[in-house]
Amino acid sequence: MAKRRNPQPVDLPTERLEIVHRLVVFAEGRDPADVTVERFTEETGINNRRIYRHFKSWLDLREEAGLPRRVAGRRQYSDDELMIEYYSLTLKLRRLPTFAEINQHARMSDNPFRNRFGSMDTIQRKFRKWLKTARKDLNEMEMHGEAAPDDGGARLVFQRWSALKPGFALKSSEYRTGERIDRHHIDFLVVMDHDWPGCPWPVVLLGNVWRGQVASEDDESTRQG
């Protein structure tokens, strides 16, 4: 029987420096809005596990690479939006999702969750509290005779979603070029033509709406770049 070879130990300081160097090269000459963890991992092959082995967050890695921690105008998610997304994944997976599953299935990476809440224990504690508040909101709506969807999952987050603000344009790229003065005050886009792959907001195509189809959250056109 052949002897199993032990895996070679990882040289952590060298790997850390390599990741920083790769980010510096990756960011050179790019639109700052395109320097995202999703693009970086996709194009370099450096996965999230390797990043978080050395850095507490994507923001910490950006800082070490000499980049600003945050990009002006970059999409900032509210607590409600993050909790709605976490709830959506809970329904889809039929259990509480992990960071890896957020990265795989959500419309945003796990970074907004990590940066806002820190550990998964904190996320789940906040989620349970948010869930109780959402149920209370729905009970109050029913007492006042307000209409709410019949589906259990949709009903639970109806009031939260109803507070989100859409942005309208012919092309999604209009928000990239700053032609829209309300670009920092919207939650999703409704457009005729989605021509911005790195769009930080969910996108609804009018053509799909007219056909009675709204793109699912798994659709590539609705995911962040």
mmCIF file of C-alpha atoms in Angstrom:
data_model
loop_
_atom_site.group_PDB
_atom_site.id
_atom_site.type_symbol
_atom_site.label_atom_id
_atom_site.label_comp_id
_atom_site.label_asym_id
_atom_site.label_seq_id
_atom_site.Cartn_x
_atom_site.Cartn_y
_atom_site.Cartn_z
ATOM 1 C CA MET A 1 0.000 0.000 0.000
ATOM 2 C CA ALA A 2 1.439 3.347 -1.014
ATOM 3 C CA LYS A 3 2.275 5.704 1.791
ATOM 4 C CA ARG A 4 0.114 8.827 1.983
ATOM 5 C CA ARG A 5 2.141 11.950 1.547
ATOM 6 C CA ASN A 6 1.607 14.672 4.085
ATOM 7 C CA PRO A 7 0.428 17.963 2.549
ATOM 8 C CA GLN A 8 3.074 20.631 2.355
ATOM 9 C CA PRO A 9 2.674 23.246 5.117
ATOM 10 C CA VAL A 10 1.504 26.656 3.954
ATOM 11 C CA ASP A 11 4.024 29.462 4.395
ATOM 12 C CA LEU A 12 1.567 31.938 5.931
ATOM 13 C CA PRO A 13 3.678 35.143 5.761
ATOM 14 C CA THR A 14 4.525 34.447 2.111
ATOM 15 C CA GLU A 15 0.907 33.668 1.234
ATOM 16 C CA ARG A 16 -0.273 36.856 2.938
ATOM 17 C CA LEU A 17 2.221 38.957 0.958
ATOM 18 C CA GLU A 18 1.210 37.196 -2.255
ATOM 19 C CA ILE A 19 -2.466 38.032 -1.704
ATOM 20 C CA VAL A 20 -1.648 41.693 -1.019
ATOM 21 C CA HIS A 21 0.573 41.867 -4.116
ATOM 22 C CA ARG A 22 -2.089 40.228 -6.293
ATOM 23 C CA LEU A 23 -4.659 42.789 -5.131
ATOM 24 C CA VAL A 24 -2.299 45.695 -5.898
ATOM 25 C CA VAL A 25 -1.780 44.354 -9.440
ATOM 26 C CA PHE A 26 -5.494 43.582 -9.832
ATOM 27 C CA ALA A 27 -6.544 47.112 -8.805
ATOM 28 C CA GLU A 28 -4.040 48.938 -11.018
ATOM 29 C CA GLY A 29 -5.820 50.948 -13.714
ATOM 30 C CA ARG A 30 -9.283 49.695 -12.760
ATOM 31 C CA ASP A 31 -12.380 51.684 -11.919
ATOM 32 C CA PRO A 32 -12.379 51.651 -8.073
ATOM 33 C CA ALA A 33 -16.001 50.469 -8.139
ATOM 34 C CA ASP A 34 -14.855 47.321 -9.975
ATOM 35 C CA VAL A 35 -12.319 46.337 -7.305
ATOM 36 C CA THR A 36 -14.638 43.995 -5.427
ATOM 37 C CA VAL A 37 -13.964 40.761 -3.577
ATOM 38 C CA GLU A 38 -16.177 38.922 -6.081
ATOM 39 C CA ARG A 39 -14.170 40.143 -9.086
ATOM 40 C CA PHE A 40 -10.850 39.608 -7.302
ATOM 41 C CA THR A 41 -11.552 35.996 -6.320
ATOM 42 C CA GLU A 42 -13.024 35.173 -9.722
ATOM 43 C CA GLU A 43 -10.127 36.563 -11.759
ATOM 44 C CA THR A 44 -7.202 35.577 -9.523
ATOM 45 C CA GLY A 45 -8.415 32.211 -8.248
ATOM 46 C CA ILE A 46 -7.656 33.270 -4.672
ATOM 47 C CA ASN A 47 -10.706 32.094 -2.763
ATOM 48 C CA ASN A 48 -12.367 33.619 0.297
ATOM 49 C CA ARG A 49 -10.951 30.923 2.584
ATOM 50 C CA ARG A 50 -7.396 32.020 1.746
ATOM 51 C CA ILE A 51 -8.263 35.694 2.181
ATOM 52 C CA TYR A 52 -9.886 35.248 5.589
ATOM 53 C CA ARG A 53 -7.048 33.035 6.775
ATOM 54 C CA HIS A 54 -4.946 36.202 6.902
ATOM 55 C CA PHE A 55 -7.376 39.129 7.068
ATOM 56 C CA LYS A 56 -10.412 39.798 9.246
ATOM 57 C CA SER A 57 -12.275 41.328 6.307
ATOM 58 C CA TRP A 58 -11.990 42.432 2.680
ATOM 59 C CA LEU A 59 -11.660 46.006 3.986
ATOM 60 C CA ASP A 60 -8.559 45.047 5.978
ATOM 61 C CA LEU A 61 -7.000 43.495 2.866
ATOM 62 C CA ARG A 62 -7.801 46.622 0.828
ATOM 63 C CA GLU A 63 -6.154 48.785 3.470
ATOM 64 C CA GLU A 64 -2.982 46.672 3.545
ATOM 65 C CA ALA A 65 -2.787 46.897 -0.263
ATOM 66 C CA GLY A 66 -2.830 50.700 -0.017
ATOM 67 C CA LEU A 67 -6.406 51.056 -1.271
ATOM 68 C CA PRO A 68 -9.114 53.098 0.468
ATOM 69 C CA ARG A 69 -11.147 50.880 2.784
ATOM 70 C CA ARG A 70 -14.367 51.990 1.117
ATOM 71 C CA VAL A 71 -15.117 53.317 -2.364
ATOM 72 C CA ALA A 72 -17.153 56.515 -2.508
ATOM 73 C CA GLY A 73 -20.614 55.691 -3.795
ATOM 74 C CA ARG A 74 -20.192 51.972 -3.189
ATOM 75 C CA ARG A 75 -23.435 50.251 -2.298
ATOM 76 C CA GLN A 76 -24.063 50.177 1.444
ATOM 77 C CA TYR A 77 -26.676 47.706 2.650
ATOM 78 C CA SER A 78 -29.035 48.449 5.520
ATOM 79 C CA ASP A 79 -29.535 45.959 8.347
ATOM 80 C CA ASP A 80 -32.998 45.198 6.961
ATOM 81 C CA GLU A 81 -31.643 44.384 3.490
ATOM 82 C CA LEU A 82 -29.047 42.013 4.934
ATOM 83 C CA MET A 83 -31.612 40.320 7.150
ATOM 84 C CA ILE A 84 -34.058 39.969 4.231
ATOM 85 C CA GLU A 85 -31.330 38.332 2.165
ATOM 86 C CA TYR A 86 -30.402 36.027 5.043
ATOM 87 C CA TYR A 87 -34.064 35.115 5.495
ATOM 88 C CA SER A 88 -34.427 34.423 1.766
ATOM 89 C CA LEU A 89 -31.491 31.984 1.924
ATOM 90 C CA THR A 90 -32.949 30.357 5.028
ATOM 91 C CA LEU A 91 -36.134 29.617 3.071
ATOM 92 C CA LYS A 92 -34.161 28.377 0.078
ATOM 93 C CA LEU A 93 -31.819 26.091 2.056
ATOM 94 C CA ARG A 94 -34.364 25.209 4.782
ATOM 95 C CA ARG A 95 -31.763 25.998 7.445
ATOM 96 C CA LEU A 96 -29.567 28.868 8.589
ATOM 97 C CA PRO A 97 -26.905 29.537 5.907
ATOM 98 C CA THR A 98 -23.158 29.673 6.505
ATOM 99 C CA PHE A 99 -20.756 32.328 5.204
ATOM 100 C CA ALA A 100 -19.775 29.984 2.361
ATOM 101 C CA GLU A 101 -23.431 29.536 1.381
ATOM 102 C CA ILE A 102 -24.008 33.294 1.476
ATOM 103 C CA ASN A 103 -21.123 33.666 -0.984
ATOM 104 C CA GLN A 104 -22.541 30.952 -3.210
ATOM 105 C CA HIS A 105 -26.236 31.843 -3.245
ATOM 106 C CA ALA A 106 -26.804 35.457 -2.124
ATOM 107 C CA ARG A 107 -26.951 38.523 -4.370
ATOM 108 C CA MET A 108 -24.068 40.002 -2.363
ATOM 109 C CA SER A 109 -20.919 38.439 -0.908
ATOM 110 C CA ASP A 110 -20.528 37.616 2.775
ATOM 111 C CA ASN A 111 -18.440 40.762 3.294
ATOM 112 C CA PRO A 112 -21.350 43.099 4.113
ATOM 113 C CA PHE A 113 -22.461 40.559 6.726
ATOM 114 C CA ARG A 114 -18.976 40.163 8.201
ATOM 115 C CA ASN A 115 -18.285 43.900 8.220
ATOM 116 C CA ARG A 116 -21.646 44.761 9.792
ATOM 117 C CA PHE A 117 -22.112 41.951 12.297
ATOM 118 C CA GLY A 118 -18.775 40.138 12.651
ATOM 119 C CA SER A 119 -19.302 36.507 13.602
ATOM 120 C CA MET A 120 -21.967 34.075 12.404
ATOM 121 C CA ASP A 121 -23.214 33.776 15.995
ATOM 122 C CA THR A 122 -23.945 37.514 16.005
ATOM 123 C CA ILE A 123 -25.681 37.310 12.620
ATOM 124 C CA GLN A 124 -27.958 34.517 13.800
ATOM 125 C CA ARG A 125 -28.743 36.324 17.052
ATOM 126 C CA LYS A 126 -29.618 39.526 15.138
ATOM 127 C CA PHE A 127 -31.624 37.484 12.635
ATOM 128 C CA ARG A 128 -33.813 35.902 15.322
ATOM 129 C CA LYS A 129 -34.476 39.343 16.814
ATOM 130 C CA TRP A 130 -35.278 40.768 13.365
ATOM 131 C CA LEU A 131 -37.636 37.872 12.672
ATOM 132 C CA LYS A 132 -39.650 38.635 15.808
ATOM 133 C CA THR A 133 -39.913 42.299 14.784
ATOM 134 C CA ALA A 134 -41.043 41.343 11.269
ATOM 135 C CA ARG A 135 -43.770 39.101 12.678
ATOM 136 C CA LYS A 136 -44.918 41.916 14.963
ATOM 137 C CA ASP A 137 -45.058 44.313 11.991
ATOM 138 C CA LEU A 138 -47.243 41.874 10.059
ATOM 139 C CA ASN A 139 -49.594 41.418 13.000
ATOM 140 C CA GLU A 140 -50.029 45.189 13.241
ATOM 141 C CA MET A 141 -50.703 45.392 9.485
ATOM 142 C CA GLU A 142 -53.403 42.756 9.772
ATOM 143 C CA MET A 143 -55.009 44.559 12.735
ATOM 144 C CA HIS A 144 -55.256 47.727 10.629
ATOM 145 C CA GLY A 145 -56.619 45.861 7.628
ATOM 146 C CA GLU A 146 -53.581 46.481 5.415
ATOM 147 C CA ALA A 147 -53.121 44.121 2.490
ATOM 148 C CA ALA A 148 -50.212 41.677 2.654
ATOM 149 C CA PRO A 149 -49.246 38.715 0.442
ATOM 150 C CA ASP A 150 -50.707 35.321 1.369
ATOM 151 C CA ASP A 151 -47.493 33.336 0.917
ATOM 152 C CA GLY A 152 -45.851 32.715 4.298
ATOM 153 C CA GLY A 153 -42.357 33.792 3.289
ATOM 154 C CA ALA A 154 -43.488 36.833 1.322
ATOM 155 C CA ARG A 155 -45.836 37.938 4.096
ATOM 156 C CA LEU A 156 -43.093 37.863 6.679
ATOM 157 C CA VAL A 157 -40.924 40.411 4.881
ATOM 158 C CA PHE A 158 -43.641 42.343 3.035
ATOM 159 C CA GLN A 159 -43.342 45.535 5.057
ATOM 160 C CA ARG A 160 -39.550 45.497 4.947
ATOM 161 C CA TRP A 161 -39.460 45.146 1.156
ATOM 162 C CA SER A 162 -42.178 47.777 0.670
ATOM 163 C CA ALA A 163 -39.796 50.382 2.118
ATOM 164 C CA LEU A 164 -37.131 49.769 -0.576
ATOM 165 C CA LYS A 165 -36.715 52.451 -3.239
ATOM 166 C CA PRO A 166 -36.328 51.626 -6.954
ATOM 167 C CA GLY A 167 -34.268 53.569 -9.470
ATOM 168 C CA PHE A 168 -35.477 53.808 -13.086
ATOM 169 C CA ALA A 169 -33.376 54.199 -16.245
ATOM 170 C CA LEU A 170 -33.118 53.017 -19.827
ATOM 171 C CA LYS A 171 -29.692 51.510 -19.106
ATOM 172 C CA SER A 172 -28.161 50.443 -15.806
ATOM 173 C CA SER A 173 -24.867 52.105 -16.812
ATOM 174 C CA GLU A 174 -26.519 55.523 -16.394
ATOM 175 C CA TYR A 175 -26.071 55.074 -12.653
ATOM 176 C CA ARG A 176 -22.409 54.225 -13.099
ATOM 177 C CA THR A 177 -21.618 57.470 -14.908
ATOM 178 C CA GLY A 178 -23.280 59.618 -12.259
ATOM 179 C CA GLU A 179 -26.022 60.909 -14.564
ATOM 180 C CA ARG A 180 -28.589 60.031 -11.923
ATOM 181 C CA ILE A 181 -28.482 62.344 -8.908
ATOM 182 C CA ASP A 182 -30.308 59.831 -6.705
ATOM 183 C CA ARG A 183 -27.790 57.013 -7.198
ATOM 184 C CA HIS A 184 -27.040 56.849 -3.452
ATOM 185 C CA HIS A 185 -30.709 56.687 -2.446
ATOM 186 C CA ILE A 186 -31.978 53.599 -4.243
ATOM 187 C CA ASP A 187 -32.191 49.925 -3.365
ATOM 188 C CA PHE A 188 -32.621 48.299 -6.800
ATOM 189 C CA LEU A 189 -32.802 49.256 -10.494
ATOM 190 C CA VAL A 190 -35.619 48.862 -13.019
ATOM 191 C CA VAL A 191 -34.183 49.157 -16.552
ATOM 192 C CA MET A 192 -34.759 48.294 -20.201
ATOM 193 C CA ASP A 193 -31.134 47.303 -20.830
ATOM 194 C CA HIS A 194 -28.768 45.910 -18.195
ATOM 195 C CA ASP A 195 -25.341 46.857 -19.612
ATOM 196 C CA TRP A 196 -23.340 47.215 -16.393
ATOM 197 C CA PRO A 197 -21.920 43.822 -15.257
ATOM 198 C CA GLY A 198 -20.507 45.347 -12.065
ATOM 199 C CA CYS A 199 -23.769 46.972 -10.993
ATOM 200 C CA PRO A 200 -23.917 46.953 -7.158
ATOM 201 C CA TRP A 201 -27.733 46.839 -7.029
ATOM 202 C CA PRO A 202 -30.205 44.080 -7.890
ATOM 203 C CA VAL A 203 -31.602 44.684 -11.401
ATOM 204 C CA VAL A 204 -35.135 44.078 -12.684
ATOM 205 C CA LEU A 205 -35.497 44.041 -16.486
ATOM 206 C CA LEU A 206 -38.722 45.616 -17.721
ATOM 207 C CA GLY A 207 -38.943 43.049 -20.524
ATOM 208 C CA ASN A 208 -39.172 40.278 -17.933
ATOM 209 C CA VAL A 209 -41.838 42.158 -15.988
ATOM 210 C CA TRP A 210 -43.967 42.626 -19.110
ATOM 211 C CA ARG A 211 -43.703 38.892 -19.794
ATOM 212 C CA GLY A 212 -44.738 38.198 -16.218
ATOM 213 C CA GLN A 213 -41.246 37.062 -15.254
ATOM 214 C CA VAL A 214 -38.987 38.749 -12.726
ATOM 215 C CA ALA A 215 -35.347 37.611 -12.783
ATOM 216 C CA SER A 216 -34.547 35.364 -9.852
ATOM 217 C CA GLU A 217 -31.813 36.202 -7.351
ATOM 218 C CA ASP A 218 -29.747 33.361 -8.814
ATOM 219 C CA ASP A 219 -29.786 35.002 -12.257
ATOM 220 C CA GLU A 220 -26.334 36.335 -13.136
ATOM 221 C CA SER A 221 -27.872 39.674 -14.180
ATOM 222 C CA THR A 222 -29.046 40.337 -10.632
ATOM 223 C CA ARG A 223 -25.796 39.497 -8.881
ATOM 224 C CA GLN A 224 -23.086 41.990 -7.983
ATOM 225 C CA GLY A 225 -19.927 42.250 -9.978
#
